PDB file of C-alpha atoms and ligand atoms in Angstrom:
ATOM      1  CA  MET A  23     147.386  80.845  -5.698  1.00  0.00           C
ATOM      2  CA  SER A  24     146.924  84.387  -4.938  1.00  0.00           C
ATOM      3  CA  ASP A  25     146.703  86.624  -1.932  1.00  0.00           C
ATOM      4  CA  GLU A  26     143.128  86.840  -2.105  1.00  0.00           C
ATOM      5  CA  LEU A  27     141.799  84.071  -3.288  1.00  0.00           C
ATOM      6  CA  PRO A  28     140.605  81.922  -0.936  1.00  0.00           C
ATOM      7  CA  ALA A  29     140.984  78.105  -0.491  1.00  0.00           C
ATOM      8  CA  PRO A  30     137.744  76.013  -1.769  1.00  0.00           C
ATOM      9  CA  PRO A  31     135.330  75.011   0.511  1.00  0.00           C
ATOM     10  CA  ALA A  32     135.099  71.543   0.890  1.00  0.00           C
ATOM     11  CA  ILE A  33     132.191  71.180  -0.527  1.00  0.00           C
ATOM     12  CA  ALA A  34     133.908  72.191  -4.363  1.00  0.00           C
ATOM     13  CA  ARG A  35     135.781  68.840  -4.227  1.00  0.00           C
ATOM     14  CA  ASP A  36     131.958  67.019  -4.774  1.00  0.00           C
ATOM     15  CA  VAL A  37     130.332  69.492  -7.246  1.00  0.00           C
ATOM     16  CA  PHE A  38     133.780  69.594  -9.148  1.00  0.00           C
ATOM     17  CA  ALA A  39     134.350  65.670  -9.457  1.00  0.00           C
ATOM     18  CA  GLY A  40     137.286  64.001 -11.630  1.00  0.00           C
ATOM     19  CA  GLN A  41     138.905  65.937 -13.864  1.00  0.00           C
ATOM     20  CA  ALA A  42     136.756  69.325 -13.437  1.00  0.00           C
ATOM     21  CA  TRP A  43     139.054  69.796 -10.160  1.00  0.00           C
ATOM     22  CA  ASP A  44     141.828  71.043 -11.810  1.00  0.00           C
ATOM     23  CA  ARG A  45     140.463  72.895 -14.338  1.00  0.00           C
ATOM     24  CA  ALA A  46     137.720  74.691 -11.676  1.00  0.00           C
ATOM     25  CA  CYS A  47     140.933  75.873  -9.496  1.00  0.00           C
ATOM     26  CA  ALA A  48     142.856  77.069 -12.843  1.00  0.00           C
ATOM     27  CA  PHE A  49     139.513  79.078 -13.953  1.00  0.00           C
ATOM     28  CA  ALA A  50     139.593  80.457 -10.512  1.00  0.00           C
ATOM     29  CA  GLU A  51     142.913  81.885 -11.091  1.00  0.00           C
ATOM     30  CA  LEU A  52     142.141  83.272 -13.869  1.00  0.00           C
ATOM     31  CA  LEU A  53     139.261  84.953 -12.562  1.00  0.00           C
ATOM     32  CA  ALA A  54     141.486  86.469  -9.928  1.00  0.00           C
ATOM     33  CA  GLY A  55     144.018  87.046 -11.927  1.00  0.00           C
ATOM     34  CA  PRO A  56     143.638  88.385 -15.546  1.00  0.00           C
ATOM     35  CA  GLY A  57     139.839  88.572 -15.206  1.00  0.00           C
ATOM     36  CA  VAL A  58     140.221  90.997 -12.486  1.00  0.00           C
ATOM     37  CA  VAL A  59     143.341  93.235 -13.920  1.00  0.00           C
ATOM     38  CA  ARG A  60     141.345  93.591 -17.263  1.00  0.00           C
ATOM     39  CA  GLY A  61     137.983  94.509 -15.387  1.00  0.00           C
ATOM     40  CA  LEU A  62     136.193  91.213 -16.516  1.00  0.00           C
ATOM     41  CA  LEU A  63     135.154  90.963 -12.625  1.00  0.00           C
ATOM     42  CA  GLY A  64     135.838  93.564  -9.530  1.00  0.00           C
ATOM     43  CA  PRO A  65     138.372  92.865  -6.922  1.00  0.00           C
ATOM     44  CA  ARG A  66     135.946  92.513  -4.435  1.00  0.00           C
ATOM     45  CA  GLU A  67     134.352  89.601  -5.854  1.00  0.00           C
ATOM     46  CA  VAL A  68     137.590  87.667  -5.206  1.00  0.00           C
ATOM     47  CA  PRO A  69     136.617  86.305  -1.626  1.00  0.00           C
ATOM     48  CA  ARG A  70     133.909  85.491  -3.158  1.00  0.00           C
ATOM     49  CA  ILE A  71     134.737  83.444  -6.451  1.00  0.00           C
ATOM     50  CA  TRP A  72     134.012  80.171  -5.080  1.00  0.00           C
ATOM     51  CA  ASP A  73     130.676  80.393  -3.679  1.00  0.00           C
ATOM     52  CA  ARG A  74     128.615  82.989  -5.464  1.00  0.00           C
ATOM     53  CA  HIS A  75     130.427  82.221  -8.846  1.00  0.00           C
ATOM     54  CA  LEU A  76     131.773  78.637  -9.382  1.00  0.00           C
ATOM     55  CA  LEU A  77     129.576  76.747  -7.037  1.00  0.00           C
ATOM     56  CA  ASN A  78     126.133  78.812  -8.027  1.00  0.00           C
ATOM     57  CA  CYS A  79     126.892  78.469 -11.550  1.00  0.00           C
ATOM     58  CA  ALA A  80     127.937  74.857 -11.099  1.00  0.00           C
ATOM     59  CA  VAL A  81     124.851  73.449  -9.343  1.00  0.00           C
ATOM     60  CA  VAL A  82     123.132  74.882 -12.609  1.00  0.00           C
ATOM     61  CA  ALA A  83     123.983  71.795 -14.278  1.00  0.00           C
ATOM     62  CA  GLU A  84     121.371  70.025 -12.407  1.00  0.00           C
ATOM     63  CA  ALA A  85     118.639  71.892 -14.401  1.00  0.00           C
ATOM     64  CA  VAL A  86     120.699  70.752 -17.939  1.00  0.00           C
ATOM     65  CA  PRO A  87     119.691  67.794 -19.872  1.00  0.00           C
ATOM     66  CA  PRO A  88     122.350  65.445 -20.966  1.00  0.00           C
ATOM     67  CA  ASP A  89     124.101  65.763 -24.258  1.00  0.00           C
ATOM     68  CA  VAL A  90     122.458  69.101 -25.179  1.00  0.00           C
ATOM     69  CA  ARG A  91     123.673  72.129 -26.916  1.00  0.00           C
ATOM     70  CA  LEU A  92     123.681  74.817 -25.115  1.00  0.00           C
ATOM     71  CA  VAL A  93     124.484  78.612 -25.679  1.00  0.00           C
ATOM     72  CA  ASP A  94     125.431  81.161 -22.464  1.00  0.00           C
ATOM     73  CA  ILE A  95     123.819  84.541 -23.524  1.00  0.00           C
ATOM     74  CA  GLY A  96     125.989  87.228 -21.973  1.00  0.00           C
ATOM     75  CA  SER A  97     128.581  84.960 -20.651  1.00  0.00           C
ATOM     76  CA  GLY A  98     130.702  87.975 -19.648  1.00  0.00           C
ATOM     77  CA  ALA A  99     133.947  86.400 -18.232  1.00  0.00           C
ATOM     78  CA  GLY A 100     132.687  82.790 -18.915  1.00  0.00           C
ATOM     79  CA  LEU A 101     129.613  82.545 -15.665  1.00  0.00           C
ATOM     80  CA  PRO A 102     127.971  80.234 -16.048  1.00  0.00           C
ATOM     81  CA  GLY A 103     128.975  78.810 -19.494  1.00  0.00           C
ATOM     82  CA  ILE A 104     132.694  77.842 -18.753  1.00  0.00           C
ATOM     83  CA  VAL A 105     131.627  76.534 -15.436  1.00  0.00           C
ATOM     84  CA  LEU A 106     128.711  74.051 -16.785  1.00  0.00           C
ATOM     85  CA  ALA A 107     131.402  73.329 -20.110  1.00  0.00           C
ATOM     86  CA  ILE A 108     133.991  72.298 -16.901  1.00  0.00           C
ATOM     87  CA  VAL A 109     131.330  70.046 -15.044  1.00  0.00           C
ATOM     88  CA  ARG A 110     129.171  69.450 -17.936  1.00  0.00           C
ATOM     89  CA  GLN A 111     131.534  67.568 -20.623  1.00  0.00           C
ATOM     90  CA  ASP A 112     128.523  65.616 -22.669  1.00  0.00           C
ATOM     91  CA  VAL A 113     127.188  69.474 -23.198  1.00  0.00           C
ATOM     92  CA  THR A 114     128.631  71.457 -26.086  1.00  0.00           C
ATOM     93  CA  VAL A 115     128.382  75.134 -24.820  1.00  0.00           C
ATOM     94  CA  THR A 116     128.862  78.377 -27.079  1.00  0.00           C
ATOM     95  CA  LEU A 117     129.759  81.006 -25.348  1.00  0.00           C
ATOM     96  CA  LEU A 118     128.069  84.652 -26.524  1.00  0.00           C
ATOM     97  CA  GLU A 119     129.188  87.909 -25.821  1.00  0.00           C
ATOM     98  CA  PRO A 120     129.231  90.925 -27.745  1.00  0.00           C
ATOM     99  CA  LEU A 121     132.239  92.524 -26.144  1.00  0.00           C
ATOM    100  CA  LEU A 122     135.704  92.024 -27.682  1.00  0.00           C
ATOM    101  CA  ARG A 123     137.309  92.177 -24.758  1.00  0.00           C
ATOM    102  CA  ARG A 124     135.293  89.685 -23.229  1.00  0.00           C
ATOM    103  CA  THR A 125     135.547  87.104 -25.942  1.00  0.00           C
ATOM    104  CA  VAL A 126     139.614  87.439 -25.825  1.00  0.00           C
ATOM    105  CA  PHE A 127     139.743  86.448 -22.100  1.00  0.00           C
ATOM    106  CA  LEU A 128     137.287  84.053 -23.381  1.00  0.00           C
ATOM    107  CA  GLU A 129     139.118  82.645 -25.944  1.00  0.00           C
ATOM    108  CA  GLU A 130     142.121  82.464 -23.633  1.00  0.00           C
ATOM    109  CA  CYS A 131     140.699  80.319 -20.734  1.00  0.00           C
ATOM    110  CA  VAL A 132     138.937  78.234 -23.155  1.00  0.00           C
ATOM    111  CA  ALA A 133     142.643  77.742 -24.456  1.00  0.00           C
ATOM    112  CA  ALA A 134     144.242  77.157 -20.960  1.00  0.00           C
ATOM    113  CA  LEU A 135     141.609  74.544 -19.655  1.00  0.00           C
ATOM    114  CA  LYS A 136     142.056  72.735 -22.684  1.00  0.00           C
ATOM    115  CA  LEU A 137     137.915  73.050 -23.117  1.00  0.00           C
ATOM    116  CA  ASP A 138     137.341  71.253 -26.764  1.00  0.00           C
ATOM    117  CA  ASN A 139     133.216  71.137 -26.268  1.00  0.00           C
ATOM    118  CA  VAL A 140     133.301  75.387 -25.880  1.00  0.00           C
ATOM    119  CA  GLU A 141     133.016  77.296 -28.424  1.00  0.00           C
ATOM    120  CA  VAL A 142     133.313  81.236 -28.162  1.00  0.00           C
ATOM    121  CA  VAL A 143     131.050  83.659 -30.584  1.00  0.00           C
ATOM    122  CA  ARG A 144     131.342  87.633 -30.454  1.00  0.00           C
ATOM    123  CA  GLY A 145     127.698  88.850 -30.543  1.00  0.00           C
ATOM    124  CA  ARG A 146     124.483  89.619 -29.800  1.00  0.00           C
ATOM    125  CA  ALA A 147     121.279  86.924 -28.992  1.00  0.00           C
ATOM    126  CA  GLU A 148     119.387  89.592 -31.575  1.00  0.00           C
ATOM    127  CA  GLU A 149     121.977  88.911 -34.268  1.00  0.00           C
ATOM    128  CA  LEU A 150     121.964  85.230 -34.219  1.00  0.00           C
ATOM    129  CA  ALA A 151     118.485  84.590 -33.891  1.00  0.00           C
ATOM    130  CA  GLY A 152     117.579  82.541 -37.744  1.00  0.00           C
ATOM    131  CA  GLU A 153     121.409  81.454 -37.727  1.00  0.00           C
ATOM    132  CA  ARG A 154     121.713  79.252 -34.773  1.00  0.00           C
ATOM    133  CA  VAL A 155     119.697  76.326 -32.798  1.00  0.00           C
ATOM    134  CA  PHE A 156     120.096  75.505 -29.416  1.00  0.00           C
ATOM    135  CA  ASP A 157     118.559  72.788 -27.044  1.00  0.00           C
ATOM    136  CA  VAL A 158     119.111  74.921 -24.186  1.00  0.00           C
ATOM    137  CA  ALA A 159     119.973  78.717 -23.525  1.00  0.00           C
ATOM    138  CA  CYS A 160     121.591  79.483 -20.022  1.00  0.00           C
ATOM    139  CA  ALA A 161     121.867  83.624 -18.253  1.00  0.00           C
ATOM    140  CA  ARG A 162     123.195  84.907 -15.469  1.00  0.00           C
ATOM    141  CA  ALA A 163     122.550  88.746 -14.608  1.00  0.00           C
ATOM    142  CA  VAL A 164     122.331  89.789 -17.951  1.00  0.00           C
ATOM    143  CA  ALA A 165     118.240  91.168 -18.525  1.00  0.00           C
ATOM    144  CA  PRO A 166     115.170  90.893 -17.052  1.00  0.00           C
ATOM    145  CA  LEU A 167     113.186  87.837 -18.289  1.00  0.00           C
ATOM    146  CA  ASP A 168     110.701  89.874 -20.252  1.00  0.00           C
ATOM    147  CA  ARG A 169     113.833  90.751 -22.541  1.00  0.00           C
ATOM    148  CA  LEU A 170     115.460  87.385 -22.373  1.00  0.00           C
ATOM    149  CA  LEU A 171     112.734  85.807 -23.614  1.00  0.00           C
ATOM    150  CA  THR A 172     112.378  87.694 -26.633  1.00  0.00           C
ATOM    151  CA  TRP A 173     116.416  86.934 -27.344  1.00  0.00           C
ATOM    152  CA  ALA A 174     116.701  83.538 -26.197  1.00  0.00           C
ATOM    153  CA  MET A 175     113.530  81.875 -27.750  1.00  0.00           C
ATOM    154  CA  PRO A 176     114.105  82.708 -31.132  1.00  0.00           C
ATOM    155  CA  LEU A 177     117.010  80.359 -30.506  1.00  0.00           C
ATOM    156  CA  LEU A 178     116.014  77.423 -29.154  1.00  0.00           C
ATOM    157  CA  ARG A 179     114.244  74.459 -30.594  1.00  0.00           C
ATOM    158  CA  GLU A 180     110.961  73.142 -30.245  1.00  0.00           C
ATOM    159  CA  GLY A 181     110.894  71.639 -26.747  1.00  0.00           C
ATOM    160  CA  GLY A 182     114.262  73.566 -25.755  1.00  0.00           C
ATOM    161  CA  GLU A 183     114.567  75.342 -22.787  1.00  0.00           C
ATOM    162  CA  LEU A 184     115.771  78.772 -21.454  1.00  0.00           C
ATOM    163  CA  ILE A 185     117.217  78.654 -17.593  1.00  0.00           C
ATOM    164  CA  ALA A 186     117.771  82.044 -16.164  1.00  0.00           C
ATOM    165  CA  MET A 187     119.513  82.477 -13.174  1.00  0.00           C
ATOM    166  CA  LYS A 188     117.537  84.793 -11.320  1.00  0.00           C
ATOM    167  CA  GLY A 189     117.660  84.276  -7.428  1.00  0.00           C
ATOM    168  CA  GLU A 190     115.914  85.927  -5.390  1.00  0.00           C
ATOM    169  CA  ARG A 191     113.675  87.855  -8.336  1.00  0.00           C
ATOM    170  CA  ALA A 192     112.803  84.863  -9.927  1.00  0.00           C
ATOM    171  CA  ALA A 193     109.348  84.732  -8.999  1.00  0.00           C
ATOM    172  CA  GLY A 194     108.674  88.531  -9.211  1.00  0.00           C
ATOM    173  CA  GLU A 195     109.835  88.424 -13.315  1.00  0.00           C
ATOM    174  CA  LEU A 196     108.074  85.319 -14.002  1.00  0.00           C
ATOM    175  CA  ALA A 197     105.210  86.869 -13.074  1.00  0.00           C
ATOM    176  CA  GLU A 198     105.898  90.417 -14.611  1.00  0.00           C
ATOM    177  CA  ALA A 199     107.147  88.658 -18.167  1.00  0.00           C
ATOM    178  CA  GLU A 200     103.480  86.834 -17.827  1.00  0.00           C
ATOM    179  CA  SER A 201     102.365  88.227 -21.460  1.00  0.00           C
ATOM    180  CA  GLN A 202     105.991  88.232 -23.005  1.00  0.00           C
ATOM    181  CA  LEU A 203     105.576  84.262 -22.104  1.00  0.00           C
ATOM    182  CA  ARG A 204     102.700  83.942 -24.207  1.00  0.00           C
ATOM    183  CA  ALA A 205     103.876  86.378 -27.136  1.00  0.00           C
ATOM    184  CA  SER A 206     107.021  84.222 -27.388  1.00  0.00           C
ATOM    185  CA  GLY A 207     105.203  81.023 -27.735  1.00  0.00           C
ATOM    186  CA  ALA A 208     106.459  78.979 -24.137  1.00  0.00           C
ATOM    187  CA  ARG A 209     104.556  76.463 -23.941  1.00  0.00           C
ATOM    188  CA  THR A 210     105.663  76.380 -19.884  1.00  0.00           C
ATOM    189  CA  ALA A 211     107.399  78.452 -17.127  1.00  0.00           C
ATOM    190  CA  GLU A 212     108.234  77.390 -13.997  1.00  0.00           C
ATOM    191  CA  LEU A 213     110.694  78.063 -10.984  1.00  0.00           C
ATOM    192  CA  VAL A 214     113.289  75.577 -10.140  1.00  0.00           C
ATOM    193  CA  THR A 215     115.802  75.194  -7.250  1.00  0.00           C
ATOM    194  CA  VAL A 216     118.870  73.547  -7.687  1.00  0.00           C
ATOM    195  CA  GLY A 217     121.682  73.253  -5.541  1.00  0.00           C
ATOM    196  CA  ARG A 218     120.061  72.122  -1.940  1.00  0.00           C
ATOM    197  CA  GLY A 219     123.096  71.316   0.368  1.00  0.00           C
ATOM    198  CA  LYS A 220     125.674  72.612  -1.876  1.00  0.00           C
ATOM    199  CA  VAL A 221     124.894  76.404  -1.793  1.00  0.00           C
ATOM    200  CA  GLU A 222     123.222  78.398   0.762  1.00  0.00           C
ATOM    201  CA  PRO A 223     120.975  79.449  -0.313  1.00  0.00           C
ATOM    202  CA  PRO A 224     120.323  76.745  -2.561  1.00  0.00           C
ATOM    203  CA  ALA A 225     120.017  78.452  -6.502  1.00  0.00           C
ATOM    204  CA  THR A 226     116.514  79.959  -8.171  1.00  0.00           C
ATOM    205  CA  LEU A 227     116.092  79.392 -11.729  1.00  0.00           C
ATOM    206  CA  VAL A 228     113.441  80.458 -14.080  1.00  0.00           C
ATOM    207  CA  ARG A 229     112.797  77.597 -16.532  1.00  0.00           C
ATOM    208  CA  VAL A 230     110.793  78.920 -19.762  1.00  0.00           C
ATOM    209  CA  VAL A 231     110.074  75.319 -22.270  1.00  0.00           C
ATOM    210  CA  ALA A 232     109.736  76.993 -25.967  1.00  0.00           C
ATOM    211  CA  GLY A 233     106.659  76.218 -27.778  1.00  0.00           C
ATOM    212  CA  ARG A 234     106.136  75.557 -31.449  1.00  0.00           C
ATOM    213  CA  ALA A 235     107.443  78.641 -33.619  1.00  0.00           C
ATOM    214  CA  ALA A 236     107.047  81.352 -31.627  1.00  0.00           C
ATOM    215  CA  PRO A 237     105.249  84.233 -33.559  1.00  0.00           C
ATOM    216  CA  GLU A 238     109.278  86.155 -33.941  1.00  0.00           C
ATOM    217  CA  ARG A 239     110.104  82.548 -35.023  1.00  0.00           C
ATOM    218  CA  ALA A 240     107.647  81.809 -37.607  1.00  0.00           C
ATOM    219  CA  ARG A 241     107.754  85.438 -39.481  1.00  0.00           C
ATOM    220  CA  ARG A 242     110.821  85.267 -40.047  1.00  0.00           C
ATOM    221  CA  ARG A 243     110.302  81.847 -41.614  1.00  0.00           C
ATOM    222  CA  ARG A 244     107.536  83.775 -43.849  1.00  0.00           C
ATOM    223  CA  ARG A 245     110.014  86.211 -44.760  1.00  0.00           C
ATOM    224  CA  ARG A 246     112.245  83.944 -46.217  1.00  0.00           C
TER     225      ARG A 246
HETATM  226  C1  SAM B 307     126.554  91.588 -16.400  1.00  0.00           C
HETATM  227  S1  SAM B 307     127.362  90.894 -17.227  1.00  0.00           S
HETATM  228  C2  SAM B 307     127.081  89.268 -17.032  1.00  0.00           C
HETATM  229  C3  SAM B 307     128.175  88.592 -17.173  1.00  0.00           C
HETATM  230  C4  SAM B 307     128.060  86.834 -16.469  1.00  0.00           C
HETATM  231  N1  SAM B 307     126.818  86.330 -17.103  1.00  0.00           N
HETATM  232  C5  SAM B 307     128.225  87.132 -15.313  1.00  0.00           C
HETATM  233  O1  SAM B 307     126.797  86.493 -14.784  1.00  0.00           O
HETATM  234  O2  SAM B 307     129.160  87.141 -14.678  1.00  0.00           O
HETATM  235  C6  SAM B 307     126.141  91.246 -18.941  1.00  0.00           C
HETATM  236  C7  SAM B 307     126.810  90.277 -20.115  1.00  0.00           C
HETATM  237  O3  SAM B 307     125.905  90.680 -20.872  1.00  0.00           O
HETATM  238  C8  SAM B 307     126.063  90.714 -22.263  1.00  0.00           C
HETATM  239  N2  SAM B 307     125.321  91.191 -23.220  1.00  0.00           N
HETATM  240  C9  SAM B 307     124.300  92.597 -23.077  1.00  0.00           C
HETATM  241  N3  SAM B 307     123.738  92.590 -23.864  1.00  0.00           N
HETATM  242  C10 SAM B 307     123.751  91.421 -24.794  1.00  0.00           C
HETATM  243  C11 SAM B 307     123.271  90.907 -26.048  1.00  0.00           C
HETATM  244  N4  SAM B 307     122.059  91.597 -26.645  1.00  0.00           N
HETATM  245  N5  SAM B 307     123.124  89.609 -26.347  1.00  0.00           N
HETATM  246  C12 SAM B 307     124.663  88.499 -25.406  1.00  0.00           C
HETATM  247  N6  SAM B 307     125.364  89.512 -24.401  1.00  0.00           N
HETATM  248  C13 SAM B 307     124.815  90.398 -24.293  1.00  0.00           C
HETATM  249  C14 SAM B 307     127.603  92.064 -21.990  1.00  0.00           C
HETATM  250  O4  SAM B 307     128.166  92.134 -22.472  1.00  0.00           O
HETATM  251  C15 SAM B 307     128.001  91.740 -20.501  1.00  0.00           C
HETATM  252  O5  SAM B 307     129.255  91.009 -20.683  1.00  0.00           O
END
C-alpha cells in the first residue's frame, strides 16, 4: 500500500463483499498512485479515498435496479462508474468521459481490475443522444441538475432513471430544476437517501424517472 492511503474502514469489508474486495483495494491503489500522479485526483483526496470516494459511490448501488445498462456521465477517474461495476457485476457500465487523459486512465483501470462489465466511451453526453439508450444514467460532480437533465434524459429509455449524486445540494437543485424537469418530460423526481449505517452522513441522491419521449427526443425522431 502507498504511504498515504489509509487502511480501509471496517465497513468497507461489508460494502465490498466477496470478489469485490480485491478489486476495491486495487482501485484505491490506482487512484492514490497513478490517479494522483496524472492529475485525476488531488493529493489531498488520498486520505479520503475510502470514505469520500469508494464508499460514497458504492452505496449508490442501493438505488440501482438489477441487470441494467448504466452510463456514468463525466466519469473522470471512474467515480462512481468503476465502483458500481465492482460491486454490481450484474450491471453493464459505460464510462462516458470527453477528456483523453481520463479515458486512458479509465481503460487502464478496467484492464488492471479485469472488469468485463465495463466499456469506456470518449465523448460528451450530448453527443451520444440518439446513438445510445440506457436504463440508468448516473453522475457525480458533473453539472447542476437542470443541465444534467438536458444531457441525461435523451440517453434514457422510457421509465429509465437518472441518479444524480448531489449530497447537501440535492433539495435545492431539485427545486431549481422544476421547469427543466417539466420540459424534459420527467415522470417523477425525488430525493433518495442511501448508505445508512455505511457512510456518514448517508448519501443523498436525486432520482428522476424519464417519461415517454421527452420533447428533445421527439424532435430528434421527427428529424430522422
Ligand atoms: C469534476 S469532474 C467529476 C468526475 C467524477 N464524476 C467524480 O466525481 O470524481 C467532471 C467530469 O465531467 C466531465 N464532463 C464535462 N462535461 C461533460 C459532458 N458534456 N459530457 C460528459 N462528461 C462531461 C469532465 O471531463 C470531468 O471529467
